[in-house]
Structures are given as C-alpha cells and as structure tokens.
Amino acid sequence: MPGKVNLTLEILGRREDGYHELRSVVMPVALCETVSVQTRTDGKITLETVGEGIDFSGLADLPMEKQLAVKAVRAFGSATGKSDLGFDIRVVKRIPIGGGMAGGSADAAGVLACLRTLCAPEMSDEELRAIAAPVGSDVPALLCGGTALMEGRGDRVRPLPVGSAEAPHLVVACPGFSVSTKDVYAACDAGNPAWLRRDGATEACRAALEAGDVKALAASLFNGLQGVVDTLHPVTMELREALLGAGAAGALLSGSGSSVFGLAENEEQARMIASRLMGDCRVLVLRMLPRGV
Ligand code: C5P
C-alpha cells in the first residue's frame, strides 16, 4: 500500500468534533508498505512490524491497540459483526514515521483491503471507506487507489481524473524527526488564519493534473499547515528553499510534515536535484502514482 503526498491541503475551519474541515488533493507515491494478513483459528490478533531503510523504533513504545493496523482490524470487526476472528498481521514499513506521508494510514488501509478480500469480498468500496474513516483521516483517500479529492474530515473522497502525460517525479527530503499531526492542527487554531487556505488552489491543482502541466501544478501547490510547521521547525522552510534552489519546479511540506517534497519534470531531473541537496537529511527520489499502483 503506497504512501501519499497532499498536493493541496486547505484547512477550511474547525469542526464541532474538534477535527478540521479540509479540501485536499491526495496523490499516492511509489514508496509502499507491504501488509500481509492471515486468519487464525483462536481469535487472537498478532502484529509483526519490520522496517526497511527507516527507523521505526518510535512505534515500538506504542501499545498494540493504538497501532493503526490493529485499529483497522477492530473497526472492521465491529462493522461486520466478525469481531471474534483472529489474524496474524505482518507489516514491512518503508514510509518514514511521522513524516506526513501517511505510513500508519497505509498500514490501516492495507489491512482493511486484506480483510475485505478474506472475509467480506462482497463489500463495496464505499462501505470499506466508511469503516476506514474513523480509523484515520487519510485512510479513505488511500483506499481510493489513485489521485483523490479529500473533503470533510477526510471521510469524503472521490477519484480525480489525471491527464495522460508522464507524472512528475518527487524529491523528498526527510529531516529525520517526527511531527505530531495533532499538535500541528492545535497550533493552527492559535496561529495565523491567513496561512490556512488559499482559495482556488485545489481547483487549479485539479486543472493542472488533468492537463498534465507540471509548471501549473507547481504553482498550485499549497499546504495550510506549512506556516505553522515552518514556525515550529524552521528546517522545513530551509529544505524547501534548498529544493527550489536545486531546480525543483515547486516545493511543499508533505501533510503535517516533517517531510518536504520538490517537483521535478522527470526522473533524471529529480536525481540531479537530489544530488545537489546538501546536509544530513535523507533524500528520496520517488515516482508519483496518479493512477495508483
Ligand atoms: O484522523 P487522524 O487520527 O489521522 O488525525 C490525527 C489528528 O489530526 C487528530 O487528532 C486531529 O487533531 C487532527 N486532524 C484534524 N482534522 C482533520 C484530520 C486530522 O484536526 N481533518
């Protein structure tokens, strides 16, 4: 299950349930978690997590019931009345933890997709997304499988058409620390309201994707959480400036951070930008997956 970047993320207001009303274009990227699920006959749930190229030690302290993969099993069980079923879950993590690329949500989405195949193949995509929404705000969009428009708390999603042009590549800079999404949204409430939205950004992004126009896409990039995260972690702004200085067509904070991405026209340009990025952070060159895996 791939991770994602938000090409736009407009924060439209605070909701009564404490969450925020969003409008966002979400696109999967070719950095995937591998999730496998096997049924057990004794009703127990086990979770084995291994990391490939990332430090996931922060997750080790998280109680099992708080792991999104296990929350997904619980949500599926109570929605389908199959809460007595047991599963062995194995997750190979490759998406940086707390990097704003939805690694934990990808684990949950992967588990839900597996559980549907194993236990409820007749379930519609819409029903599966309804189960996914309370597990995490990014999970329904990931289940869409391709580029999606995400609205509401993240629970209203629909696929977006994309043009046939080659998708741009991304250069992702990972500063190596985790950002708490909850803390960022809380800081937004106390921060500058002008940072939160830019009217027309999402429409411009949709049009650029349909036209396959990288320059227009770069101009439409917007993240309403960026101002707050730059204030909390100035390195995120420095990394964007470094990406732009190295030739990226546009650069943006990914989700609530800490990762930052730059847009490149093709893989060759992306590799050149990556090689120019100095410093001690991890740099990845990734294909975007406008139509999913
Ligand atoms: O839904 P999820 O658990 O991924 O959200 C993490 C945190 O991000 C929430 O606890 C909430 O503080 C914040 N959030 C929000 N509005 C959203 C999505 C997330 O305030 N639409």
PDB file of C-alpha atoms and ligand atoms in Angstrom:
ATOM      1  CA  MET A   1       0.000   0.000   0.000  1.00  0.00           C
ATOM      2  CA  PRO A   2       1.589   3.274  -1.121  1.00  0.00           C
ATOM      3  CA  GLY A   3       2.073   6.420   0.940  1.00  0.00           C
ATOM      4  CA  LYS A   4       0.889   9.805  -0.330  1.00  0.00           C
ATOM      5  CA  VAL A   5       1.563  13.466  -0.614  1.00  0.00           C
ATOM      6  CA  ASN A   6      -1.036  16.222  -0.391  1.00  0.00           C
ATOM      7  CA  LEU A   7      -0.596  18.476  -3.421  1.00  0.00           C
ATOM      8  CA  THR A   8      -3.025  20.888  -1.820  1.00  0.00           C
ATOM      9  CA  LEU A   9      -4.295  20.952   1.756  1.00  0.00           C
ATOM     10  CA  GLU A  10      -6.758  23.701   2.564  1.00  0.00           C
ATOM     11  CA  ILE A  11      -7.962  23.996   6.153  1.00  0.00           C
ATOM     12  CA  LEU A  12     -11.474  25.396   5.876  1.00  0.00           C
ATOM     13  CA  GLY A  13     -12.416  25.608   9.555  1.00  0.00           C
ATOM     14  CA  ARG A  14     -12.607  23.843  12.890  1.00  0.00           C
ATOM     15  CA  ARG A  15     -15.488  21.399  13.344  1.00  0.00           C
ATOM     16  CA  GLU A  16     -17.564  20.780  16.434  1.00  0.00           C
ATOM     17  CA  ASP A  17     -15.919  17.372  16.877  1.00  0.00           C
ATOM     18  CA  GLY A  18     -12.513  19.076  17.178  1.00  0.00           C
ATOM     19  CA  TYR A  19     -11.335  17.961  13.735  1.00  0.00           C
ATOM     20  CA  HIS A  20     -10.899  20.340  10.820  1.00  0.00           C
ATOM     21  CA  GLU A  21     -12.827  20.636   7.603  1.00  0.00           C
ATOM     22  CA  LEU A  22     -10.414  20.000   4.740  1.00  0.00           C
ATOM     23  CA  ARG A  23     -10.123  20.212   0.982  1.00  0.00           C
ATOM     24  CA  SER A  24      -7.122  18.384  -0.367  1.00  0.00           C
ATOM     25  CA  VAL A  25      -5.749  16.698  -3.478  1.00  0.00           C
ATOM     26  CA  VAL A  26      -4.003  13.494  -2.431  1.00  0.00           C
ATOM     27  CA  MET A  27      -1.698  11.517  -4.728  1.00  0.00           C
ATOM     28  CA  PRO A  28      -0.080   8.148  -3.978  1.00  0.00           C
ATOM     29  CA  VAL A  29       3.698   7.870  -4.341  1.00  0.00           C
ATOM     30  CA  ALA A  30       5.892   4.870  -5.079  1.00  0.00           C
ATOM     31  CA  LEU A  31       7.001   4.271  -1.510  1.00  0.00           C
ATOM     32  CA  CYS A  32       4.976   1.375  -0.179  1.00  0.00           C
ATOM     33  CA  GLU A  33       4.334  -0.549   2.995  1.00  0.00           C
ATOM     34  CA  THR A  34       3.828  -4.282   2.498  1.00  0.00           C
ATOM     35  CA  VAL A  35       0.919  -5.588   4.539  1.00  0.00           C
ATOM     36  CA  SER A  36       0.010  -9.261   4.822  1.00  0.00           C
ATOM     37  CA  VAL A  37      -2.822 -10.755   6.839  1.00  0.00           C
ATOM     38  CA  GLN A  38      -3.537 -14.399   7.650  1.00  0.00           C
ATOM     39  CA  THR A  39      -6.533 -15.725   9.528  1.00  0.00           C
ATOM     40  CA  ARG A  40      -6.081 -17.556  12.853  1.00  0.00           C
ATOM     41  CA  THR A  41      -8.472 -20.015  14.370  1.00  0.00           C
ATOM     42  CA  ASP A  42      -8.025 -18.940  18.019  1.00  0.00           C
ATOM     43  CA  GLY A  43      -9.404 -15.373  17.704  1.00  0.00           C
ATOM     44  CA  LYS A  44      -6.085 -13.718  18.648  1.00  0.00           C
ATOM     45  CA  ILE A  45      -4.525 -10.793  16.819  1.00  0.00           C
ATOM     46  CA  THR A  46      -0.758 -10.572  16.388  1.00  0.00           C
ATOM     47  CA  LEU A  47       1.224  -7.783  14.749  1.00  0.00           C
ATOM     48  CA  GLU A  48       4.788  -8.115  13.496  1.00  0.00           C
ATOM     49  CA  THR A  49       6.414  -4.931  12.227  1.00  0.00           C
ATOM     50  CA  VAL A  50       9.744  -4.741  10.452  1.00  0.00           C
ATOM     51  CA  GLY A  51      11.427  -1.682   8.968  1.00  0.00           C
ATOM     52  CA  GLU A  52      13.231  -1.442   5.643  1.00  0.00           C
ATOM     53  CA  GLY A  53      15.514   1.572   5.446  1.00  0.00           C
ATOM     54  CA  ILE A  54      13.704   3.520   8.170  1.00  0.00           C
ATOM     55  CA  ASP A  55      13.916   3.935  11.911  1.00  0.00           C
ATOM     56  CA  PHE A  56      10.628   2.759  13.369  1.00  0.00           C
ATOM     57  CA  SER A  57      11.792   2.496  16.991  1.00  0.00           C
ATOM     58  CA  GLY A  58       9.214   5.160  17.984  1.00  0.00           C
ATOM     59  CA  LEU A  59       6.456   2.698  17.132  1.00  0.00           C
ATOM     60  CA  ALA A  60       7.805   0.037  19.483  1.00  0.00           C
ATOM     61  CA  ASP A  61       6.552   2.025  22.519  1.00  0.00           C
ATOM     62  CA  LEU A  62       3.054   2.349  21.102  1.00  0.00           C
ATOM     63  CA  PRO A  63       0.649  -0.169  22.665  1.00  0.00           C
ATOM     64  CA  MET A  64      -0.668  -2.657  20.119  1.00  0.00           C
ATOM     65  CA  GLU A  65      -4.257  -1.386  20.347  1.00  0.00           C
ATOM     66  CA  LYS A  66      -3.041   2.101  19.334  1.00  0.00           C
ATOM     67  CA  GLN A  67      -1.332   0.855  16.165  1.00  0.00           C
ATOM     68  CA  LEU A  68      -3.431   1.827  13.152  1.00  0.00           C
ATOM     69  CA  ALA A  69      -3.176  -1.682  11.674  1.00  0.00           C
ATOM     70  CA  VAL A  70      -4.855  -3.113  14.789  1.00  0.00           C
ATOM     71  CA  LYS A  71      -7.396  -0.282  14.995  1.00  0.00           C
ATOM     72  CA  ALA A  72      -8.333  -1.222  11.426  1.00  0.00           C
ATOM     73  CA  VAL A  73      -8.995  -4.836  12.475  1.00  0.00           C
ATOM     74  CA  ARG A  74     -11.168  -3.675  15.385  1.00  0.00           C
ATOM     75  CA  ALA A  75     -13.141  -1.279  13.176  1.00  0.00           C
ATOM     76  CA  PHE A  76     -13.684  -3.977  10.544  1.00  0.00           C
ATOM     77  CA  GLY A  77     -14.745  -6.497  13.203  1.00  0.00           C
ATOM     78  CA  SER A  78     -17.339  -4.242  14.794  1.00  0.00           C
ATOM     79  CA  ALA A  79     -18.736  -3.037  11.454  1.00  0.00           C
ATOM     80  CA  THR A  80     -19.161  -6.564  10.089  1.00  0.00           C
ATOM     81  CA  GLY A  81     -20.048  -8.380  13.323  1.00  0.00           C
ATOM     82  CA  LYS A  82     -16.940 -10.528  12.855  1.00  0.00           C
ATOM     83  CA  SER A  83     -15.051  -9.343  15.940  1.00  0.00           C
ATOM     84  CA  ASP A  84     -14.291 -12.894  17.079  1.00  0.00           C
ATOM     85  CA  LEU A  85     -11.961 -13.547  14.120  1.00  0.00           C
ATOM     86  CA  GLY A  86      -8.205 -13.692  14.718  1.00  0.00           C
ATOM     87  CA  PHE A  87      -5.430 -12.559  12.388  1.00  0.00           C
ATOM     88  CA  ASP A  88      -1.649 -12.549  12.067  1.00  0.00           C
ATOM     89  CA  ILE A  89      -0.636  -9.202  10.575  1.00  0.00           C
ATOM     90  CA  ARG A  90       2.811  -8.501   9.173  1.00  0.00           C
ATOM     91  CA  VAL A  91       3.856  -5.021   8.107  1.00  0.00           C
ATOM     92  CA  VAL A  92       7.072  -4.107   6.310  1.00  0.00           C
ATOM     93  CA  LYS A  93       7.470  -0.366   6.851  1.00  0.00           C
ATOM     94  CA  ARG A  94       9.281   1.818   4.340  1.00  0.00           C
ATOM     95  CA  ILE A  95       7.483   5.164   4.761  1.00  0.00           C
ATOM     96  CA  PRO A  96       9.197   7.469   7.310  1.00  0.00           C
ATOM     97  CA  ILE A  97       7.360   7.610  10.662  1.00  0.00           C
ATOM     98  CA  GLY A  98       5.793  10.994  11.440  1.00  0.00           C
ATOM     99  CA  GLY A  99       6.855  12.305   8.050  1.00  0.00           C
ATOM    100  CA  GLY A 100       3.447  13.379   6.738  1.00  0.00           C
ATOM    101  CA  MET A 101       3.320  10.655   4.082  1.00  0.00           C
ATOM    102  CA  ALA A 102       0.647   8.510   5.735  1.00  0.00           C
ATOM    103  CA  GLY A 103       2.707   5.430   6.622  1.00  0.00           C
ATOM    104  CA  GLY A 104       0.463   4.414   9.528  1.00  0.00           C
ATOM    105  CA  SER A 105      -2.637   5.104   7.434  1.00  0.00           C
ATOM    106  CA  ALA A 106      -1.217   2.956   4.633  1.00  0.00           C
ATOM    107  CA  ASP A 107      -0.869   0.088   7.124  1.00  0.00           C
ATOM    108  CA  ALA A 108      -4.521   0.501   8.119  1.00  0.00           C
ATOM    109  CA  ALA A 109      -5.660   0.756   4.500  1.00  0.00           C
ATOM    110  CA  GLY A 110      -3.658  -2.352   3.616  1.00  0.00           C
ATOM    111  CA  VAL A 111      -5.173  -4.317   6.499  1.00  0.00           C
ATOM    112  CA  LEU A 112      -8.704  -3.253   5.536  1.00  0.00           C
ATOM    113  CA  ALA A 113      -8.152  -4.238   1.904  1.00  0.00           C
ATOM    114  CA  CYS A 114      -6.852  -7.661   3.024  1.00  0.00           C
ATOM    115  CA  LEU A 115      -9.727  -8.181   5.471  1.00  0.00           C
ATOM    116  CA  ARG A 116     -12.293  -7.442   2.783  1.00  0.00           C
ATOM    117  CA  THR A 117     -10.680  -9.991   0.468  1.00  0.00           C
ATOM    118  CA  LEU A 118     -10.518 -12.602   3.235  1.00  0.00           C
ATOM    119  CA  CYS A 119     -13.846 -12.072   4.999  1.00  0.00           C
ATOM    120  CA  ALA A 120     -16.256  -9.899   3.000  1.00  0.00           C
ATOM    121  CA  PRO A 121     -15.465  -9.920  -0.735  1.00  0.00           C
ATOM    122  CA  GLU A 122     -18.964  -8.604  -1.470  1.00  0.00           C
ATOM    123  CA  MET A 123     -18.329  -5.372   0.454  1.00  0.00           C
ATOM    124  CA  SER A 124     -18.444  -2.229  -1.718  1.00  0.00           C
ATOM    125  CA  ASP A 125     -15.626   0.322  -1.878  1.00  0.00           C
ATOM    126  CA  GLU A 126     -17.941   2.837  -0.270  1.00  0.00           C
ATOM    127  CA  GLU A 127     -18.683   0.554   2.700  1.00  0.00           C
ATOM    128  CA  LEU A 128     -14.966  -0.126   3.171  1.00  0.00           C
ATOM    129  CA  ARG A 129     -14.182   3.602   3.137  1.00  0.00           C
ATOM    130  CA  ALA A 130     -16.913   4.216   5.740  1.00  0.00           C
ATOM    131  CA  ILE A 131     -15.210   1.676   8.039  1.00  0.00           C
ATOM    132  CA  ALA A 132     -11.833   3.310   7.301  1.00  0.00           C
ATOM    133  CA  ALA A 133     -12.813   6.908   8.138  1.00  0.00           C
ATOM    134  CA  PRO A 134     -12.828   6.655  11.959  1.00  0.00           C
ATOM    135  CA  VAL A 135      -9.535   4.713  11.889  1.00  0.00           C
ATOM    136  CA  GLY A 136      -7.692   7.720  10.467  1.00  0.00           C
ATOM    137  CA  SER A 137      -8.494  10.742   8.332  1.00  0.00           C
ATOM    138  CA  ASP A 138      -6.130   9.719   5.494  1.00  0.00           C
ATOM    139  CA  VAL A 139      -7.252   6.086   5.250  1.00  0.00           C
ATOM    140  CA  PRO A 140     -10.308   6.544   2.946  1.00  0.00           C
ATOM    141  CA  ALA A 141      -8.221   8.545   0.435  1.00  0.00           C
ATOM    142  CA  LEU A 142      -5.556   5.823   0.341  1.00  0.00           C
ATOM    143  CA  LEU A 143      -8.231   3.203  -0.331  1.00  0.00           C
ATOM    144  CA  CYS A 144      -9.262   5.206  -3.407  1.00  0.00           C
ATOM    145  CA  GLY A 145      -6.186   3.771  -5.092  1.00  0.00           C
ATOM    146  CA  GLY A 146      -5.242   6.796  -7.221  1.00  0.00           C
ATOM    147  CA  THR A 147      -5.396  10.574  -7.126  1.00  0.00           C
ATOM    148  CA  ALA A 148      -8.288  11.651  -4.906  1.00  0.00           C
ATOM    149  CA  LEU A 149     -10.076  14.748  -3.751  1.00  0.00           C
ATOM    150  CA  MET A 150     -10.487  14.566   0.019  1.00  0.00           C
ATOM    151  CA  GLU A 151     -13.097  16.653   1.816  1.00  0.00           C
ATOM    152  CA  GLY A 152     -14.860  16.826   5.179  1.00  0.00           C
ATOM    153  CA  ARG A 153     -12.596  15.422   7.886  1.00  0.00           C
ATOM    154  CA  GLY A 154     -11.059  13.206   5.213  1.00  0.00           C
ATOM    155  CA  ASP A 155     -14.091  10.929   5.101  1.00  0.00           C
ATOM    156  CA  ARG A 156     -15.483  12.243   1.788  1.00  0.00           C
ATOM    157  CA  VAL A 157     -13.254  11.157  -1.061  1.00  0.00           C
ATOM    158  CA  ARG A 158     -13.610  10.779  -4.791  1.00  0.00           C
ATOM    159  CA  PRO A 159     -11.197   9.854  -7.562  1.00  0.00           C
ATOM    160  CA  LEU A 160      -9.830  12.712  -9.673  1.00  0.00           C
ATOM    161  CA  PRO A 161      -9.115  12.393 -13.395  1.00  0.00           C
ATOM    162  CA  VAL A 162      -5.480  12.868 -14.419  1.00  0.00           C
ATOM    163  CA  GLY A 163      -4.044  13.508 -17.878  1.00  0.00           C
ATOM    164  CA  SER A 164      -2.011  11.003 -19.869  1.00  0.00           C
ATOM    165  CA  ALA A 165       1.275  12.960 -19.637  1.00  0.00           C
ATOM    166  CA  GLU A 166       4.126  11.357 -17.684  1.00  0.00           C
ATOM    167  CA  ALA A 167       3.639  12.080 -13.980  1.00  0.00           C
ATOM    168  CA  PRO A 168       6.251  14.312 -12.385  1.00  0.00           C
ATOM    169  CA  HIS A 169       8.814  12.809 -10.038  1.00  0.00           C
ATOM    170  CA  LEU A 170       9.310  13.878  -6.463  1.00  0.00           C
ATOM    171  CA  VAL A 171      12.420  14.616  -4.499  1.00  0.00           C
ATOM    172  CA  VAL A 172      11.503  14.057  -0.856  1.00  0.00           C
ATOM    173  CA  ALA A 173      13.693  15.417   1.931  1.00  0.00           C
ATOM    174  CA  CYS A 174      13.141  13.698   5.288  1.00  0.00           C
ATOM    175  CA  PRO A 175      14.640  15.700   8.169  1.00  0.00           C
ATOM    176  CA  GLY A 176      14.581  12.650  10.441  1.00  0.00           C
ATOM    177  CA  PHE A 177      12.229  13.768  13.182  1.00  0.00           C
ATOM    178  CA  SER A 178       8.538  13.007  13.716  1.00  0.00           C
ATOM    179  CA  VAL A 179       5.839  15.633  13.752  1.00  0.00           C
ATOM    180  CA  SER A 180       2.597  15.087  15.670  1.00  0.00           C
ATOM    181  CA  THR A 181      -0.338  15.869  13.370  1.00  0.00           C
ATOM    182  CA  LYS A 182      -2.492  16.581  16.397  1.00  0.00           C
ATOM    183  CA  ASP A 183      -0.031  19.197  17.729  1.00  0.00           C
ATOM    184  CA  VAL A 184       0.202  20.871  14.320  1.00  0.00           C
ATOM    185  CA  TYR A 185      -3.582  21.227  13.995  1.00  0.00           C
ATOM    186  CA  ALA A 186      -3.760  22.578  17.561  1.00  0.00           C
ATOM    187  CA  ALA A 187      -1.066  25.137  16.744  1.00  0.00           C
ATOM    188  CA  CYS A 188      -3.021  26.108  13.610  1.00  0.00           C
ATOM    189  CA  ASP A 189      -6.034  27.046  15.725  1.00  0.00           C
ATOM    190  CA  ALA A 190      -3.869  29.532  17.629  1.00  0.00           C
ATOM    191  CA  GLY A 191      -1.875  30.597  14.554  1.00  0.00           C
ATOM    192  CA  ASN A 192      -2.344  32.938  11.639  1.00  0.00           C
ATOM    193  CA  PRO A 193      -5.706  32.235   9.901  1.00  0.00           C
ATOM    194  CA  ALA A 194      -4.305  33.619   6.617  1.00  0.00           C
ATOM    195  CA  TRP A 195      -1.942  30.621   6.410  1.00  0.00           C
ATOM    196  CA  LEU A 196      -4.727  28.048   6.381  1.00  0.00           C
ATOM    197  CA  ARG A 197      -6.315  28.380   2.968  1.00  0.00           C
ATOM    198  CA  ARG A 198      -5.780  29.771  -0.465  1.00  0.00           C
ATOM    199  CA  ASP A 199      -8.992  29.913  -2.414  1.00  0.00           C
ATOM    200  CA  GLY A 200      -8.744  28.296  -5.814  1.00  0.00           C
ATOM    201  CA  ALA A 201      -5.623  26.235  -5.001  1.00  0.00           C
ATOM    202  CA  THR A 202      -7.410  22.904  -5.193  1.00  0.00           C
ATOM    203  CA  GLU A 203      -9.275  23.830  -8.390  1.00  0.00           C
ATOM    204  CA  ALA A 204      -6.004  24.974 -10.001  1.00  0.00           C
ATOM    205  CA  CYS A 205      -4.335  21.717  -8.938  1.00  0.00           C
ATOM    206  CA  ARG A 206      -7.133  19.613 -10.429  1.00  0.00           C
ATOM    207  CA  ALA A 207      -6.918  21.503 -13.724  1.00  0.00           C
ATOM    208  CA  ALA A 208      -3.112  21.154 -13.819  1.00  0.00           C
ATOM    209  CA  LEU A 209      -3.343  17.400 -13.198  1.00  0.00           C
ATOM    210  CA  GLU A 210      -5.895  16.945 -15.959  1.00  0.00           C
ATOM    211  CA  ALA A 211      -3.769  18.980 -18.365  1.00  0.00           C
ATOM    212  CA  GLY A 212      -0.545  17.247 -17.263  1.00  0.00           C
ATOM    213  CA  ASP A 213       1.040  20.694 -16.821  1.00  0.00           C
ATOM    214  CA  VAL A 214       3.928  20.469 -14.305  1.00  0.00           C
ATOM    215  CA  LYS A 215       4.508  24.243 -14.136  1.00  0.00           C
ATOM    216  CA  ALA A 216       0.842  24.901 -13.374  1.00  0.00           C
ATOM    217  CA  LEU A 217       0.891  22.052 -10.858  1.00  0.00           C
ATOM    218  CA  ALA A 218       3.922  23.586  -9.157  1.00  0.00           C
ATOM    219  CA  ALA A 219       2.155  26.954  -8.984  1.00  0.00           C
ATOM    220  CA  SER A 220      -0.938  25.374  -7.429  1.00  0.00           C
ATOM    221  CA  LEU A 221       0.880  23.570  -4.581  1.00  0.00           C
ATOM    222  CA  PHE A 222      -0.499  24.701  -1.234  1.00  0.00           C
ATOM    223  CA  ASN A 223      -0.412  23.400   2.323  1.00  0.00           C
ATOM    224  CA  GLY A 224      -2.330  25.259   5.043  1.00  0.00           C
ATOM    225  CA  LEU A 225      -0.261  23.577   7.759  1.00  0.00           C
ATOM    226  CA  GLN A 226       3.038  24.792   6.336  1.00  0.00           C
ATOM    227  CA  GLY A 227       3.183  28.196   8.063  1.00  0.00           C
ATOM    228  CA  VAL A 228       2.742  26.636  11.485  1.00  0.00           C
ATOM    229  CA  VAL A 229       5.207  23.800  10.841  1.00  0.00           C
ATOM    230  CA  ASP A 230       7.805  26.265   9.500  1.00  0.00           C
ATOM    231  CA  THR A 231       7.471  28.206  12.751  1.00  0.00           C
ATOM    232  CA  LEU A 232       7.831  25.082  14.894  1.00  0.00           C
ATOM    233  CA  HIS A 233      10.586  23.536  12.729  1.00  0.00           C
ATOM    234  CA  PRO A 234      12.345  26.163  10.559  1.00  0.00           C
ATOM    235  CA  VAL A 235      14.328  23.386   8.846  1.00  0.00           C
ATOM    236  CA  THR A 236      11.224  22.561   6.783  1.00  0.00           C
ATOM    237  CA  MET A 237      11.371  26.006   5.154  1.00  0.00           C
ATOM    238  CA  GLU A 238      15.120  25.695   4.643  1.00  0.00           C
ATOM    239  CA  LEU A 239      14.630  22.352   2.903  1.00  0.00           C
ATOM    240  CA  ARG A 240      12.019  23.824   0.563  1.00  0.00           C
ATOM    241  CA  GLU A 241      14.376  26.650  -0.302  1.00  0.00           C
ATOM    242  CA  ALA A 242      17.129  24.100  -0.929  1.00  0.00           C
ATOM    243  CA  LEU A 243      14.848  22.095  -3.231  1.00  0.00           C
ATOM    244  CA  LEU A 244      13.859  25.198  -5.200  1.00  0.00           C
ATOM    245  CA  GLY A 245      17.488  26.353  -5.345  1.00  0.00           C
ATOM    246  CA  ALA A 246      18.458  22.932  -6.714  1.00  0.00           C
ATOM    247  CA  GLY A 247      15.946  23.280  -9.557  1.00  0.00           C
ATOM    248  CA  ALA A 248      12.624  21.895  -8.282  1.00  0.00           C
ATOM    249  CA  ALA A 249       9.618  23.383 -10.109  1.00  0.00           C
ATOM    250  CA  GLY A 250       7.795  23.752  -6.773  1.00  0.00           C
ATOM    251  CA  ALA A 251       8.256  22.595  -3.195  1.00  0.00           C
ATOM    252  CA  LEU A 252       5.849  21.903  -0.356  1.00  0.00           C
ATOM    253  CA  LEU A 253       5.566  20.437   3.114  1.00  0.00           C
ATOM    254  CA  SER A 254       4.070  16.936   2.928  1.00  0.00           C
ATOM    255  CA  GLY A 255       0.893  16.708   5.040  1.00  0.00           C
ATOM    256  CA  SER A 256       1.733  17.849   8.578  1.00  0.00           C
ATOM    257  CA  GLY A 257       5.461  17.212   7.980  1.00  0.00           C
ATOM    258  CA  SER A 258       8.221  16.623   8.683  1.00  0.00           C
ATOM    259  CA  SER A 259       8.954  15.583   5.075  1.00  0.00           C
ATOM    260  CA  VAL A 260       9.203  18.180   2.329  1.00  0.00           C
ATOM    261  CA  PHE A 261       8.931  17.411  -1.377  1.00  0.00           C
ATOM    262  CA  GLY A 262      10.027  19.095  -4.581  1.00  0.00           C
ATOM    263  CA  LEU A 263       8.520  18.524  -8.032  1.00  0.00           C
ATOM    264  CA  ALA A 264      10.720  17.510 -10.954  1.00  0.00           C
ATOM    265  CA  GLU A 265       9.702  17.089 -14.605  1.00  0.00           C
ATOM    266  CA  ASN A 266      11.227  13.614 -14.853  1.00  0.00           C
ATOM    267  CA  GLU A 267      13.437  11.118 -13.049  1.00  0.00           C
ATOM    268  CA  GLU A 268      16.686  12.475 -14.466  1.00  0.00           C
ATOM    269  CA  GLN A 269      15.970  15.974 -13.204  1.00  0.00           C
ATOM    270  CA  ALA A 270      14.835  14.569  -9.857  1.00  0.00           C
ATOM    271  CA  ARG A 271      18.137  12.698  -9.447  1.00  0.00           C
ATOM    272  CA  MET A 272      20.068  15.856 -10.273  1.00  0.00           C
ATOM    273  CA  ILE A 273      18.116  17.870  -7.679  1.00  0.00           C
ATOM    274  CA  ALA A 274      18.614  15.124  -5.106  1.00  0.00           C
ATOM    275  CA  SER A 275      22.356  15.094  -5.722  1.00  0.00           C
ATOM    276  CA  ARG A 276      22.520  18.860  -5.178  1.00  0.00           C
ATOM    277  CA  LEU A 277      20.757  18.736  -1.833  1.00  0.00           C
ATOM    278  CA  MET A 278      23.366  19.031   0.822  1.00  0.00           C
ATOM    279  CA  GLY A 279      23.104  18.373   4.521  1.00  0.00           C
ATOM    280  CA  ASP A 280      22.385  15.475   6.736  1.00  0.00           C
ATOM    281  CA  CYS A 281      18.826  14.564   5.849  1.00  0.00           C
ATOM    282  CA  ARG A 282      17.677  11.544   3.909  1.00  0.00           C
ATOM    283  CA  VAL A 283      16.657  12.302   0.306  1.00  0.00           C
ATOM    284  CA  LEU A 284      14.392  10.047  -1.761  1.00  0.00           C
ATOM    285  CA  VAL A 285      13.539  10.187  -5.451  1.00  0.00           C
ATOM    286  CA  LEU A 286      10.030   8.846  -5.940  1.00  0.00           C
ATOM    287  CA  ARG A 287       7.655   8.278  -8.804  1.00  0.00           C
ATOM    288  CA  MET A 288       4.206   9.732  -8.290  1.00  0.00           C
ATOM    289  CA  LEU A 289       1.400   7.237  -8.870  1.00  0.00           C
ATOM    290  CA  PRO A 290      -1.506   9.304 -10.262  1.00  0.00           C
ATOM    291  CA  ARG A 291      -3.469   6.131 -11.067  1.00  0.00           C
ATOM    292  CA  GLY A 292      -2.274   4.143  -8.078  1.00  0.00           C
ATOM    293  CA  VAL A 293      -0.037   1.075  -8.091  1.00  0.00           C
TER     294      VAL A 293
HETATM  295  O1  C5P B   1      -7.579  11.236  11.877  1.00  0.00           O
HETATM  296  P1  C5P B   1      -6.201  11.199  12.402  1.00  0.00           P
HETATM  297  O2  C5P B   1      -6.081  10.332  13.619  1.00  0.00           O
HETATM  298  O3  C5P B   1      -5.177  10.860  11.373  1.00  0.00           O
HETATM  299  O4  C5P B   1      -5.860  12.670  12.878  1.00  0.00           O
HETATM  300  C1  C5P B   1      -4.753  12.966  13.697  1.00  0.00           C
HETATM  301  C2  C5P B   1      -5.021  14.315  14.346  1.00  0.00           C
HETATM  302  O5  C5P B   1      -5.011  15.337  13.359  1.00  0.00           O
HETATM  303  C3  C5P B   1      -6.377  14.401  15.002  1.00  0.00           C
HETATM  304  O6  C5P B   1      -6.293  14.006  16.354  1.00  0.00           O
HETATM  305  C4  C5P B   1      -6.737  15.849  14.892  1.00  0.00           C
HETATM  306  O7  C5P B   1      -6.136  16.567  15.954  1.00  0.00           O
HETATM  307  C5  C5P B   1      -6.019  16.294  13.611  1.00  0.00           C
HETATM  308  N1  C5P B   1      -6.933  16.355  12.457  1.00  0.00           N
HETATM  309  C6  C5P B   1      -7.838  17.394  12.372  1.00  0.00           C
HETATM  310  N2  C5P B   1      -8.686  17.460  11.297  1.00  0.00           N
HETATM  311  C7  C5P B   1      -8.636  16.550  10.320  1.00  0.00           C
HETATM  312  C8  C5P B   1      -7.708  15.489  10.381  1.00  0.00           C
HETATM  313  C9  C5P B   1      -6.865  15.423  11.475  1.00  0.00           C
HETATM  314  O8  C5P B   1      -7.904  18.247  13.259  1.00  0.00           O
HETATM  315  N3  C5P B   1      -9.464  16.649   9.281  1.00  0.00           N
END
